Short mmCIF file of C-alpha atoms in Angstrom, two decimals:
data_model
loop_
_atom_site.label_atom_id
_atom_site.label_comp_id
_atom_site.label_asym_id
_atom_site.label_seq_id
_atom_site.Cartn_x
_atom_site.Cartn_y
_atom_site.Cartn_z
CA UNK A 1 0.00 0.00 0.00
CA UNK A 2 2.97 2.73 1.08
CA UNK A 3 4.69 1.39 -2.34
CA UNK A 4 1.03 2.76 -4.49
CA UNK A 5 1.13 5.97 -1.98
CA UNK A 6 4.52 6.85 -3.02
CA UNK A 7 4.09 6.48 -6.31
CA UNK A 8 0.82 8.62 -6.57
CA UNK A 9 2.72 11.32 -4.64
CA UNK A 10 5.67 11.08 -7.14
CA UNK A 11 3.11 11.25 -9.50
CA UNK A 12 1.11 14.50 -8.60
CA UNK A 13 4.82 16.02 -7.58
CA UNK A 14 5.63 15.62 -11.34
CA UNK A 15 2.04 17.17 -12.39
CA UNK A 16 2.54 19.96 -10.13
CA UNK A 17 6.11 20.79 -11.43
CA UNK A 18 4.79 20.68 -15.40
CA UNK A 19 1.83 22.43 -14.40
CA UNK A 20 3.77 25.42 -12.73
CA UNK A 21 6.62 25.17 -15.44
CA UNK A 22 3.89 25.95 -18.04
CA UNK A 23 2.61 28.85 -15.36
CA UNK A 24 6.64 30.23 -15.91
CA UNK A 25 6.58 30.95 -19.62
CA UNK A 26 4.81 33.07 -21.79
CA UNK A 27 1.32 32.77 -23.18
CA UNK A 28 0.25 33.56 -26.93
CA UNK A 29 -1.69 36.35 -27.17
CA UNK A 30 -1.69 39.98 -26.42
CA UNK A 31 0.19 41.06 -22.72
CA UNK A 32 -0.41 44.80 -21.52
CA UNK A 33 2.83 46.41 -19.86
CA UNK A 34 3.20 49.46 -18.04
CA UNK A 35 6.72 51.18 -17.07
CA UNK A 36 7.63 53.19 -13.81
CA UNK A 37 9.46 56.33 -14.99
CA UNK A 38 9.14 60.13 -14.17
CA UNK A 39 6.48 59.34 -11.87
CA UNK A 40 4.12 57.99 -14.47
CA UNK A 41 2.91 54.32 -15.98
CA UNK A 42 3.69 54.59 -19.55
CA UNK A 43 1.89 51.94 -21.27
CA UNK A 44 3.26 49.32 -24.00
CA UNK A 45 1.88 46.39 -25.88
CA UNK A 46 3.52 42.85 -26.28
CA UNK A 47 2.05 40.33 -28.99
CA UNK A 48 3.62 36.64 -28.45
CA UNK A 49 3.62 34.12 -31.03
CA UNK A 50 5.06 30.51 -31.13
CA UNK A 51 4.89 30.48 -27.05
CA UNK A 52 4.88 26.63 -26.67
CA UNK A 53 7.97 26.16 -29.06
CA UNK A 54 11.52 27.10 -28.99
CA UNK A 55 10.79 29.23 -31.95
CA UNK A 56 8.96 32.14 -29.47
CA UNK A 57 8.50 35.41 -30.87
CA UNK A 58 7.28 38.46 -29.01
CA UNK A 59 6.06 41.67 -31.34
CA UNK A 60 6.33 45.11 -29.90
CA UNK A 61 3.08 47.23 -30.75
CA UNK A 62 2.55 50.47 -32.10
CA UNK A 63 -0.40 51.12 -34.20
CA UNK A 64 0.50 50.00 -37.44
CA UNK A 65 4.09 49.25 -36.38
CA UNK A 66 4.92 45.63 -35.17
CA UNK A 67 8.77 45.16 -34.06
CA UNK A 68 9.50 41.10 -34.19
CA UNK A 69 11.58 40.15 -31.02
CA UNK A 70 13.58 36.75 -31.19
CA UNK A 71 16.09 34.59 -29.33
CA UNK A 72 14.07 34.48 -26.22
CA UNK A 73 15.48 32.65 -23.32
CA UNK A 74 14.54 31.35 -19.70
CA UNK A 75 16.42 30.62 -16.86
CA UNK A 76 13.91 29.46 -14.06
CA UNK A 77 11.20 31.50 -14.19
CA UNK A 78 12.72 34.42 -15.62
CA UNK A 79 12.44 35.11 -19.50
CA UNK A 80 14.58 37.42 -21.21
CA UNK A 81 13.73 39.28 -24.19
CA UNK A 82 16.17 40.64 -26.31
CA UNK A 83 16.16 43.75 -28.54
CA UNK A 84 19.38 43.52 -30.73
CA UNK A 85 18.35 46.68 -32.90
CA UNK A 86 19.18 48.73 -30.04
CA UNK A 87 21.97 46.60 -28.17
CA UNK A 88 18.87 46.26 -24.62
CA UNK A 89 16.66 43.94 -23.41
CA UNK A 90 13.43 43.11 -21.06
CA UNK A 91 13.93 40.91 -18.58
CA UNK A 92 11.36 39.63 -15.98
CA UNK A 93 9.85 36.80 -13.96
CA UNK A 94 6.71 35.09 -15.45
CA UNK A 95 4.32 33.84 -13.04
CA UNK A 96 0.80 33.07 -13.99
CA UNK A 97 -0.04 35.34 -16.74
CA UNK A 98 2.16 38.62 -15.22
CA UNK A 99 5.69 39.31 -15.85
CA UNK A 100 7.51 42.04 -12.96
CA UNK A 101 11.02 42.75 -14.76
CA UNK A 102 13.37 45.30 -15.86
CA UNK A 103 14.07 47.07 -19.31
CA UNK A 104 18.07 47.49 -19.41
CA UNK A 105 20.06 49.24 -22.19
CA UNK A 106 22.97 46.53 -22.12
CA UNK A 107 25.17 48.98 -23.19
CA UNK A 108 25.18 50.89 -20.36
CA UNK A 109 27.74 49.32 -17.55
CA UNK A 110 25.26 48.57 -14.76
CA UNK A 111 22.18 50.17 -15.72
CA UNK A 112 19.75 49.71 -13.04
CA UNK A 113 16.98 49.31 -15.36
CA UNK A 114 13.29 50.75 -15.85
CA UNK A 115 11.31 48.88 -13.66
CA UNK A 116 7.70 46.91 -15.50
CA UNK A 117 5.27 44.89 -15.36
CA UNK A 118 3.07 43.24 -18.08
CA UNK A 119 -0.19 41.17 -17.61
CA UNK A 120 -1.63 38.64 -20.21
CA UNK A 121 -5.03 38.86 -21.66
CA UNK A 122 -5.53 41.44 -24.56
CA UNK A 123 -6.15 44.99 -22.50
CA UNK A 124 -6.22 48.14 -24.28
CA UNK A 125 -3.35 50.14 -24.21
CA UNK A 126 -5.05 52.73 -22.41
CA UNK A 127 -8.77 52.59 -21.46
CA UNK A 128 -11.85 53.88 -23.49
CA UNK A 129 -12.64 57.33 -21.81
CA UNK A 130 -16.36 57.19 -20.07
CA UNK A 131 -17.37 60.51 -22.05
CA UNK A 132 -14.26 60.68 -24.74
CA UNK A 133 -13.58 65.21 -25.48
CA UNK A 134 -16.05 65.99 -28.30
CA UNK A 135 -12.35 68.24 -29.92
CA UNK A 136 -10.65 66.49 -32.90
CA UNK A 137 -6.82 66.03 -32.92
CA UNK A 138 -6.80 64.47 -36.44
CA UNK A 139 -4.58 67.16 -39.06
CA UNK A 140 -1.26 68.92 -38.41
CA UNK A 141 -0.05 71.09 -35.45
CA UNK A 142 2.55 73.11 -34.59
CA UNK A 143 3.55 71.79 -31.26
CA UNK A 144 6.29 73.74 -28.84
CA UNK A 145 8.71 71.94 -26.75
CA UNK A 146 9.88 73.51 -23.68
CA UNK A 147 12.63 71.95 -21.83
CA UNK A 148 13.18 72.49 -18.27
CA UNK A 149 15.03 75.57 -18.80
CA UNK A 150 12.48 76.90 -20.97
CA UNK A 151 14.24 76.64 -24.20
CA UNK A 152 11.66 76.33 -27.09
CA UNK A 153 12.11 73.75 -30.25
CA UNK A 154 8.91 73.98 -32.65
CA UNK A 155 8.16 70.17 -34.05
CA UNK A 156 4.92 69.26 -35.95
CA UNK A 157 2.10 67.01 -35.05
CA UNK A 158 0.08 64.84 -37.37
CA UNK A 159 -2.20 62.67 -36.19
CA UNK A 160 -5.05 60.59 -37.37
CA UNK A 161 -8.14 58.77 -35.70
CA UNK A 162 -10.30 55.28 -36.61
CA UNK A 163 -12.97 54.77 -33.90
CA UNK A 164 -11.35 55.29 -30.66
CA UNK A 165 -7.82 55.15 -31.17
CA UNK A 166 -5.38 57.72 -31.96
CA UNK A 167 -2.31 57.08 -33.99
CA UNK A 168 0.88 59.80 -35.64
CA UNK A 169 4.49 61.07 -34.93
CA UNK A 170 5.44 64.22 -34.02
CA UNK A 171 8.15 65.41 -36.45
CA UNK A 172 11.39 67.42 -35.45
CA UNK A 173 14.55 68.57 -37.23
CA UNK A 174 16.42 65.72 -36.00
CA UNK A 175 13.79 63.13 -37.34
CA UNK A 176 10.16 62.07 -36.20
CA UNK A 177 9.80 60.26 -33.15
CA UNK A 178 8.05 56.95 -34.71
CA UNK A 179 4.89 55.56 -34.45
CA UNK A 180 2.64 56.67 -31.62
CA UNK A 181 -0.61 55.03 -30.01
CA UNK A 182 -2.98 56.40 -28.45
CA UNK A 183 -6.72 57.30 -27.51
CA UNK A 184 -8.53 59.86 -26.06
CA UNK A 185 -9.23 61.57 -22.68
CA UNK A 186 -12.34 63.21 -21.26
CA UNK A 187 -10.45 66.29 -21.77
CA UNK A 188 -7.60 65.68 -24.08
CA UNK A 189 -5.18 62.89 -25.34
CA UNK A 190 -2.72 60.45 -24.41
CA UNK A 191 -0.40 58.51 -26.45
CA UNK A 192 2.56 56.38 -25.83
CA UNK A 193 5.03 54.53 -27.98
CA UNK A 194 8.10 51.97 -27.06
CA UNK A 195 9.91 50.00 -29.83
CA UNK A 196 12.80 48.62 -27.54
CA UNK A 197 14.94 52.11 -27.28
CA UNK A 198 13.07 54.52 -24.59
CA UNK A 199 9.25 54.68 -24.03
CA UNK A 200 7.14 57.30 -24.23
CA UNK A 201 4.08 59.01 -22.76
CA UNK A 202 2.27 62.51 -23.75
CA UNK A 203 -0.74 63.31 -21.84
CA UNK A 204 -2.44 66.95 -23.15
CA UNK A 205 -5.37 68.49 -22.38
CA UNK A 206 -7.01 70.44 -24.98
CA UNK A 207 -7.76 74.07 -24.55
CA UNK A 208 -10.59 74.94 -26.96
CA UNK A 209 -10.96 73.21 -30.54
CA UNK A 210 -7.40 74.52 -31.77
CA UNK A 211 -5.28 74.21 -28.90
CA UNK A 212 -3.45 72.15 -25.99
CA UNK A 213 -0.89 71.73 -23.43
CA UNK A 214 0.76 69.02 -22.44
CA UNK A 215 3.94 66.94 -20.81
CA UNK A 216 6.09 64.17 -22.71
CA UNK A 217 7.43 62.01 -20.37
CA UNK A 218 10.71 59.87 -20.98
CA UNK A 219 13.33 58.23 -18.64
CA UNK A 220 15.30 60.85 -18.74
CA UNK A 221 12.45 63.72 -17.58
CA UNK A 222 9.68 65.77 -18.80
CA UNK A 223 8.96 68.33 -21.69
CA UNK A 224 6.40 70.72 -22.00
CA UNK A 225 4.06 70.47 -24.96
CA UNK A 226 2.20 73.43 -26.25
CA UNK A 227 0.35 72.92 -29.47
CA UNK A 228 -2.08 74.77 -32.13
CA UNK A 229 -3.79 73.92 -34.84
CA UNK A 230 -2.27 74.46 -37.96
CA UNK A 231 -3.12 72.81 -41.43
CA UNK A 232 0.34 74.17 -43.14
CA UNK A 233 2.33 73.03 -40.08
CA UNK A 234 6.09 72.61 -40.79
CA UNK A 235 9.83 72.35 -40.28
CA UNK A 236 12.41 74.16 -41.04
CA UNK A 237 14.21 73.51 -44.14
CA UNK A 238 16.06 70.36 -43.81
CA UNK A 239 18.63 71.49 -46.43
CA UNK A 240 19.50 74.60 -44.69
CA UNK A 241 20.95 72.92 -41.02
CA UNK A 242 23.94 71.37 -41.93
CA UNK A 243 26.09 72.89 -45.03
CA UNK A 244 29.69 72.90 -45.75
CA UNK A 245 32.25 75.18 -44.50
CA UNK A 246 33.58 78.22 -46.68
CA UNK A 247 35.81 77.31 -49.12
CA UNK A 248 35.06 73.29 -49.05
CA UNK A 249 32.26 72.00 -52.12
CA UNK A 250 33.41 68.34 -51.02
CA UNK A 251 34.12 65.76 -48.53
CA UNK A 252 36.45 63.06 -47.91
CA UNK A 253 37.48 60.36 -45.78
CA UNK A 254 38.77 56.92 -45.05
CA UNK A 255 37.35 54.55 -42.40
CA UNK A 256 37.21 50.91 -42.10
CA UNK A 257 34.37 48.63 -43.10
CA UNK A 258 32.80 45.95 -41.07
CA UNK A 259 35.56 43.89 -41.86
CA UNK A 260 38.38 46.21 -40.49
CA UNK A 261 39.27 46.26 -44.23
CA UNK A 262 40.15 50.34 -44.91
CA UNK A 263 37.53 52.33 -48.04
CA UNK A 264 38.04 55.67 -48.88
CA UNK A 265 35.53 57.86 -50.85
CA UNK A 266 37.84 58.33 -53.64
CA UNK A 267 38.02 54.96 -54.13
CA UNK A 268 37.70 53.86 -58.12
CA UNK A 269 34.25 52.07 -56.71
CA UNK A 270 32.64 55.77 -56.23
CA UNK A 271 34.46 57.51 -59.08
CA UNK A 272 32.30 59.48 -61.98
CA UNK A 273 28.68 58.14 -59.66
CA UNK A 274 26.41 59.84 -58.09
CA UNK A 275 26.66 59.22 -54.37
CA UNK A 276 24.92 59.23 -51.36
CA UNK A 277 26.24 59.44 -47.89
CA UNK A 278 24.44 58.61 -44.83
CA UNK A 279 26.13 59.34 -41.41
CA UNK A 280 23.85 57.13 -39.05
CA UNK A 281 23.93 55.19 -35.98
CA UNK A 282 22.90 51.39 -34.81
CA UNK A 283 21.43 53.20 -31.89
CA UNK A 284 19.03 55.55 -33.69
CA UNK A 285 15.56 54.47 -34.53
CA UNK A 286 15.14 57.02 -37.30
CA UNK A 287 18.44 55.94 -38.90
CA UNK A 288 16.60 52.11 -38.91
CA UNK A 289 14.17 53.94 -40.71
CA UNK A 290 16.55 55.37 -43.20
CA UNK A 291 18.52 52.20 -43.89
CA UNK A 292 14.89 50.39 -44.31
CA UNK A 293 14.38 52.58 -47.46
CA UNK A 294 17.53 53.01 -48.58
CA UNK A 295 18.82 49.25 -48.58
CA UNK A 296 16.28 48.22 -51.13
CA UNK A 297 16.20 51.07 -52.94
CA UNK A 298 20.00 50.70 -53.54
CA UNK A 299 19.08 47.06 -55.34
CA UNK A 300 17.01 48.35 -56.76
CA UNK A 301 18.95 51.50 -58.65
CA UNK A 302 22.60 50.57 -57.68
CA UNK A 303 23.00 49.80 -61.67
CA UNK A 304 21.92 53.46 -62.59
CA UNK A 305 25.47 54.34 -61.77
CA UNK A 306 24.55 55.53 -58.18
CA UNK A 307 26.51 54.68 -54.48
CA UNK A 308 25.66 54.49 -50.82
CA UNK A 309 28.12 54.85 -48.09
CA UNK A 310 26.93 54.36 -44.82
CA UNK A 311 29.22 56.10 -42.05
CA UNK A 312 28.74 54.77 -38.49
CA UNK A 313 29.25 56.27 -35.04
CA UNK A 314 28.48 53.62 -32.42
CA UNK A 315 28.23 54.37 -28.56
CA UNK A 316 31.85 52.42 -27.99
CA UNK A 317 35.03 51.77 -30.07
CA UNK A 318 36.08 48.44 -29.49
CA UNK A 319 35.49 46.69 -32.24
CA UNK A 320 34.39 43.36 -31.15
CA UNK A 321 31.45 45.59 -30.43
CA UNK A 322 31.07 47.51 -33.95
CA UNK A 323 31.44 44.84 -35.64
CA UNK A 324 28.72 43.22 -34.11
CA UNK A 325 26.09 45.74 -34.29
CA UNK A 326 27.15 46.97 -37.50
CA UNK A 327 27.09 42.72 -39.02
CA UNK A 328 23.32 43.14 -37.20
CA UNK A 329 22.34 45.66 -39.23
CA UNK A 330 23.35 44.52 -42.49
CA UNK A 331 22.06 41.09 -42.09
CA UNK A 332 18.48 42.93 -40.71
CA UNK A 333 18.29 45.11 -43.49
CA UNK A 334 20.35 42.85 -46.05
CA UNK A 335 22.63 45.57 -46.94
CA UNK A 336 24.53 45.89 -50.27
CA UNK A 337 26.73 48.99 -49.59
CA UNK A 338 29.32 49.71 -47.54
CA UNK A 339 29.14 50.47 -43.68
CA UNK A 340 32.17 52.20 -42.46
CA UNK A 341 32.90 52.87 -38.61
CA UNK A 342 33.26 56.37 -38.51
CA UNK A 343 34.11 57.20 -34.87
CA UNK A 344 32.97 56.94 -31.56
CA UNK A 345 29.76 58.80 -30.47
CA UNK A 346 30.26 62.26 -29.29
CA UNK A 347 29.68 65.75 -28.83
CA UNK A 348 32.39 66.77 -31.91
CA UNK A 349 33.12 63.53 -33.45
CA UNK A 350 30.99 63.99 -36.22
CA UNK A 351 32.35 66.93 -37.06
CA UNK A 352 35.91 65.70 -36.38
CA UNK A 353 35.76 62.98 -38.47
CA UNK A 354 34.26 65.36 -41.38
CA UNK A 355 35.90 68.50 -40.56
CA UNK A 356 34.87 70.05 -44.23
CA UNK A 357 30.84 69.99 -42.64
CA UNK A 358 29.59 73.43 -40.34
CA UNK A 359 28.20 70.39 -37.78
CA UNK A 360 26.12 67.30 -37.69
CA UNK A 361 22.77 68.75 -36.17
CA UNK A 362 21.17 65.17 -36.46
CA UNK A 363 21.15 61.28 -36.99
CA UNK A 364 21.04 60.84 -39.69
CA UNK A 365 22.28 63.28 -41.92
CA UNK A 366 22.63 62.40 -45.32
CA UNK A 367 24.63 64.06 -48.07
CA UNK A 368 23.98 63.61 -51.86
CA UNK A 369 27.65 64.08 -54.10
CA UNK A 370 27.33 64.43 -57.93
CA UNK A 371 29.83 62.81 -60.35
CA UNK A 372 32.66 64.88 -60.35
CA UNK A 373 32.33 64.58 -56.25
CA UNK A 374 31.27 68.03 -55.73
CA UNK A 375 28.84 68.02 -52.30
CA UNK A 376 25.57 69.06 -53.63
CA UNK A 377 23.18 69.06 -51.26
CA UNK A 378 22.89 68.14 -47.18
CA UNK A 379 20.06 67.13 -45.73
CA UNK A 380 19.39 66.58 -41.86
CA UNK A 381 17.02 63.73 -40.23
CA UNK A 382 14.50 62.15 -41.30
CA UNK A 383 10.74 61.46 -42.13
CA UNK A 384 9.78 57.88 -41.75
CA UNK A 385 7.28 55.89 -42.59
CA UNK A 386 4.61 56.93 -39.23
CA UNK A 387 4.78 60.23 -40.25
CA UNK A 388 2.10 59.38 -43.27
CA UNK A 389 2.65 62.38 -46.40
CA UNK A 390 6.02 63.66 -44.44
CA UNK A 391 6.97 60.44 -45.77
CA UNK A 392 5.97 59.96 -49.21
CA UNK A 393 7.42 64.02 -49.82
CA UNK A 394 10.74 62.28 -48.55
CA UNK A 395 10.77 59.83 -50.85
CA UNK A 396 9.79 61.91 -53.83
CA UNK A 397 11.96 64.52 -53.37
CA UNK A 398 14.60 62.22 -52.89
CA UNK A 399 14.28 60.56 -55.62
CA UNK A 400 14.46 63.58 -58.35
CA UNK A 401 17.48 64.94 -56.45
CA UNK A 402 19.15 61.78 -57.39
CA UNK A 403 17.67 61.56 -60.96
CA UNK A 404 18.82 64.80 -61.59
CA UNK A 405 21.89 64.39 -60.28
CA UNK A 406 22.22 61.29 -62.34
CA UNK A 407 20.86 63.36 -65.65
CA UNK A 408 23.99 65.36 -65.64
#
């Protein structure tokens, strides 16, 4: 009798032990997560696919955007998620439909991390207001940042609505910042946005039909938002920030590729062709951008007699490192051209590195040289593809800048 007692107990022990393994991992389906930064819950959105095989994928949500997380790992109960695009990672303990964790950026020695949490079951992003604000945010704005020592940088808003959630970018000279989500308030708006770099939260109330204030909240602190109405809403010329110095109509340099292996811009590869230069980072979500429309569209024209260089300043110099997030984003975006490690990330080393260029006011900055190599125009950040006709102007102007260069 002991014998059958023992092995029913060994029995239900072993049940017990699958059962709360399968309680430790991750469930398909949608799972709500809210950060703890700047004294607010910024809210994300995790899709996970494949949970029951090895093959798990997790998909970061924003609107229309879906960012495909792989190479997911346990260890126990704790699952680690990471986000090679931007060299950081969420890890957390799973435990019956809830993960507590930490976002860390990996390459920052010791980073304590942004404390989360994320619970399973399909939630909104951020609840359906009881009596949404009657006020439409759907056109452009002009919209007023105002640091914390009052400084003022005007961006643009553009924003669009289908039933009750919100979705746009809010476009500055240094690039847009990506797809937003969002719905609204009894009073106003929130949106929020992560993609694996920094989250993001704006909460606004609106002041009449034409107007609102606001905060946008990161990690790093809180910005004033002041914004108006404003159907011709735009930048500032992106040609106009960065320009050469007096007495310089060209560039040149010589870096090494991902291979260590040493090109030079006056090499016989780029001689009598148009060429475009794009100084980027791994690091910088609206470079991603950049490289996701240039990489194909390089295939696809390369034969036109036309060149990309891509010219890379990562957040360390060893080049272990480089190599590995530069090999990343070639084999991401399967890159044809050539990536060159320009220099370590800093203040001046843009400009130290291309001492012929007034400054680098952005990532990325991309530069557009006609066949006889004379620098013919400069143009700083860029519209992606959230930012909806921002975009599409992007890519037509491009375009006839480099078919006119090329009809010389």
């Amino acid at each position: 009798m002991k014998k059958y007692l023992f092995i029913i107990v060994a029995a239900l022990l072993i049940f017990v032990s699958c059962d709360g393994q399968k309680n430790n991992k991750l469930k398909n389906g949608k799972w709500r997560g809210e950060f703890s930064a700047s004294d607010q819950k910024i809210p994300f959105i995790l899709d996970v696919a494949n949970a029951e095989t090895d093959s798990v994928k997790v998909y970061l949500i924003n609107g229309a955007e879906r960012v495909a997380l792989d190479s997911i790992t346990y260890s126990g109960d704790t699952v680690t998620i990471p986000i090679k695009a931007y060299d950081t990672q969420l890890v957390g303990i799973v435990y019956d439909g809830k993960i507590d964790g930490f976002f860390k950026k990996l390459y920052v020695e010791n980073d304590p991390g942004v404390p989360f949490t994320a619970i399973w079951g399909g939630a909104p992003r951020f609840e359906v207001a009881s009596a949404p604000s009657p006020v439409s945010l759907v056109g452009k704005w002009d919209i007023n940042f105002v640091n914390q020592e009052g400084d003022t940088t005007k961006n643009v808003g553009v924003f669009s609505q289908e039933k009750d959630i919100l979705t746009g970018s809010i476009l500055t000279n240094s690039g847009d910042l990506r797809y937003l989500e969002g719905a609204l308030t009894n009073d106003g708006f929130q949106f929020s946005a992560f993609a694996g770099l920094s989250p993001y939260l704006i909460k606004a109330k609106f002041e009449g039909n034409d107007a609102f204030t606001g905060e946008f909240y990161t990690t790093r602190g809180v910005t004033r938002l002041i914004g108006k109405r404003n159907s011709e809403a735009a930048l500032a010329d992106p040609y106009s920030l960065t320009y050469l110095k007096k007495g310089y109509d060209r560039i040149d340099f010589t870096f090494p590729n991902i291979e260590g292996e040493k090109v030079s811009l006056s090499d016989p590869r780029y001689k009598g062709k148009v060429v475009i230069v794009s100084i980027l980072g791994s690091w910088c979500p609206n470079c991603l951008d950049e490289m996701e429309y240039l990489a194909p569209w390089y295939r696809e024209n390369k034969e036109r007699g036309v060149e990309i260089i891509g010219l890379a300043f990562e957040r360390k110099d060893d080049p272990e490192y480089v190599k590995t997030v530069l090999s990343r984003l070639v084999k991401r975006y399967d890159v044809d051209y050539e990536i060159l490690f320009a220099g370590k990330l800093g203040n001046d080393s843009a400009e130290k590195a291309l001492p012929a260029l007034s400054k680098i006011a952005s990532y990325p900055t991309t530069i557009f040289i006609d066949k006889k190599g004379v620098v013919r125009k400069i143009h700083t950040g860029f519209n992606g593809p959230a930012t909806g006709l921002f975009y599409d102007e992007f890519k037509k102007d491009f375009n006839k800048i480099v078919d006119d260069l090329l009809a010389e």
